[in-house]
Amino acid sequence: MRPVIRLALECSAELTRRNRLDEAMTVAEGAFQRATADEHPEIEQWLIDHADDFTGED
């Protein structure tokens, strides 16, 4: 996955933790739209592996 996509996902997680859900969804949606078909499985795995990043829980 390209660094710009990972950064967008990390930003989306941070916005979610700050209860800025509309902005978080906009950032994440932009990342999904810019991602290539090859990146989609990596994004899915990243979201699974980093679900706690969105809630702030361990």
Coordinates of N, CA and C in Angstrom, one line a residue:
M1 N 0.8 -1.2 0.0 CA 0.0 0.0 0.0 C 0.9 1.2 0.0
R2 N 0.5 2.2 -0.8 CA 1.3 3.4 -0.9 C 1.2 4.2 0.4
P3 N 2.3 4.9 0.8 CA 2.3 5.7 2.0 C 1.1 6.7 2.1
V4 N 0.7 7.3 1.1 CA -0.3 8.3 1.1 C -1.7 7.6 1.5
I5 N -1.9 6.4 1.1 CA -3.1 5.7 1.5 C -3.0 5.3 3.0
R6 N -1.9 4.8 3.4 CA -1.8 4.5 4.8 C -1.9 5.7 5.7
L7 N -1.4 6.8 5.3 CA -1.5 8.1 6.1 C -2.9 8.5 6.1
A8 N -3.7 8.4 5.1 CA -5.1 8.8 5.1 C -5.9 7.9 6.0
L9 N -5.6 6.6 6.1 CA -6.2 5.7 7.0 C -5.9 6.0 8.4
E10 N -4.6 6.3 8.7 CA -4.2 6.7 10.1 C -4.9 8.0 10.5
C11 N -5.0 9.0 9.5 CA -5.7 10.2 9.8 C -7.2 10.0 10.1
S12 N -7.8 9.1 9.3 CA -9.2 8.8 9.5 C -9.4 8.2 10.9
A13 N -8.5 7.3 11.3 CA -8.6 6.7 12.7 C -8.5 7.8 13.8
E14 N -7.6 8.7 13.6 CA -7.4 9.8 14.6 C -8.7 10.7 14.6
L15 N -9.2 11.0 13.5 CA -10.5 11.8 13.4 C -11.6 11.1 14.1
T16 N -11.7 9.8 13.9 CA -12.7 9.0 14.5 C -12.6 9.0 16.0
R17 N -11.4 8.9 16.6 CA -11.2 8.9 18.0 C -11.6 10.3 18.6
R18 N -11.5 11.3 17.7 CA -11.9 12.7 18.2 C -13.4 13.0 17.9
N19 N -14.1 12.0 17.6 CA -15.6 12.1 17.3 C -15.8 13.1 16.1
R20 N -14.9 13.1 15.2 CA -15.1 13.9 13.9 C -15.4 12.9 12.8
L21 N -16.5 12.3 12.9 CA -16.9 11.1 12.0 C -17.1 11.5 10.6
D22 N -17.7 12.7 10.3 CA -17.9 13.1 9.0 C -16.6 13.3 8.2
E23 N -15.7 14.0 8.9 CA -14.4 14.2 8.3 C -13.6 12.9 8.1
A24 N -13.7 12.0 9.1 CA -13.1 10.7 9.1 C -13.5 9.9 7.9
M25 N -14.8 9.9 7.6 CA -15.4 9.2 6.5 C -15.0 9.8 5.2
T26 N -14.9 11.1 5.1 CA -14.4 11.8 3.9 C -13.0 11.4 3.6
V27 N -12.1 11.4 4.6 CA -10.7 11.1 4.4 C -10.6 9.6 3.9
A28 N -11.3 8.7 4.6 CA -11.2 7.3 4.3 C -11.8 7.0 2.9
E29 N -12.9 7.6 2.6 CA -13.5 7.4 1.3 C -12.5 7.9 0.2
G30 N -11.9 9.0 0.4 CA -10.9 9.5 -0.6 C -9.7 8.5 -0.8
A31 N -9.3 7.9 0.3 CA -8.2 6.9 0.2 C -8.7 5.7 -0.6
F32 N -9.9 5.2 -0.3 CA -10.5 4.0 -1.0 C -10.6 4.3 -2.5
Q33 N -11.0 5.5 -2.8 CA -11.2 5.8 -4.2 C -9.9 5.9 -5.0
R34 N -8.8 6.4 -4.3 CA -7.5 6.5 -5.0 C -6.7 5.2 -5.0
A35 N -7.1 4.3 -4.2 CA -6.4 3.0 -4.1 C -6.6 2.2 -5.4
T36 N -5.6 1.4 -5.7 CA -5.7 0.5 -6.9 C -6.3 -0.8 -6.4
A37 N -6.7 -1.5 -7.4 CA -7.4 -2.8 -7.1 C -6.4 -3.7 -6.3
D38 N -5.1 -3.6 -6.5 CA -4.1 -4.4 -5.8 C -4.0 -3.9 -4.3
E39 N -4.3 -2.7 -4.1 CA -4.2 -2.2 -2.7 C -5.4 -2.5 -1.8
H40 N -6.6 -2.8 -2.5 CA -7.8 -3.1 -1.7 C -7.6 -4.2 -0.6
P41 N -7.0 -5.3 -1.0 CA -6.8 -6.4 0.1 C -5.9 -5.9 1.2
E42 N -4.9 -5.1 0.9 CA -4.0 -4.6 1.9 C -4.8 -3.6 2.8
I43 N -5.6 -2.8 2.2 CA -6.4 -1.8 3.0 C -7.3 -2.6 3.9
E44 N -8.0 -3.6 3.4 CA -8.9 -4.4 4.2 C -8.1 -5.1 5.4
Q45 N -7.0 -5.6 5.1 CA -6.2 -6.2 6.2 C -5.7 -5.2 7.2
W46 N -5.3 -4.0 6.7 CA -4.9 -2.9 7.6 C -6.0 -2.5 8.6
L47 N -7.3 -2.4 8.0 CA -8.4 -2.1 8.8 C -8.7 -3.1 9.9
I48 N -8.6 -4.4 9.5 CA -8.8 -5.5 10.5 C -7.7 -5.4 11.6
D49 N -6.4 -5.2 11.2 CA -5.3 -5.2 12.1 C -5.4 -4.0 13.0
H50 N -6.0 -2.9 12.5 CA -5.9 -1.6 13.3 C -7.3 -1.1 13.7
A51 N -8.2 -2.0 13.9 CA -9.6 -1.6 14.3 C -9.5 -0.9 15.7
D52 N -8.6 -1.2 16.5 CA -8.5 -0.6 17.8 C -8.0 0.9 17.7
D53 N -7.3 1.2 16.6 CA -6.9 2.6 16.3 C -8.1 3.5 16.2
F54 N -9.2 3.0 15.7 CA -10.4 3.8 15.6 C -11.2 4.0 16.8
T55 N -11.0 3.1 17.8 CA -11.8 3.2 19.1 C -10.9 3.7 20.2
G56 N -9.6 3.7 20.0 CA -8.7 4.1 21.1 C -8.5 3.0 22.2
E57 N -9.1 1.8 21.9 CA -9.0 0.7 22.9 C -7.9 -0.2 22.5
D58 N -7.4 -1.0 23.5 CA -6.4 -2.0 23.2 C -7.0 -3.4 23.2

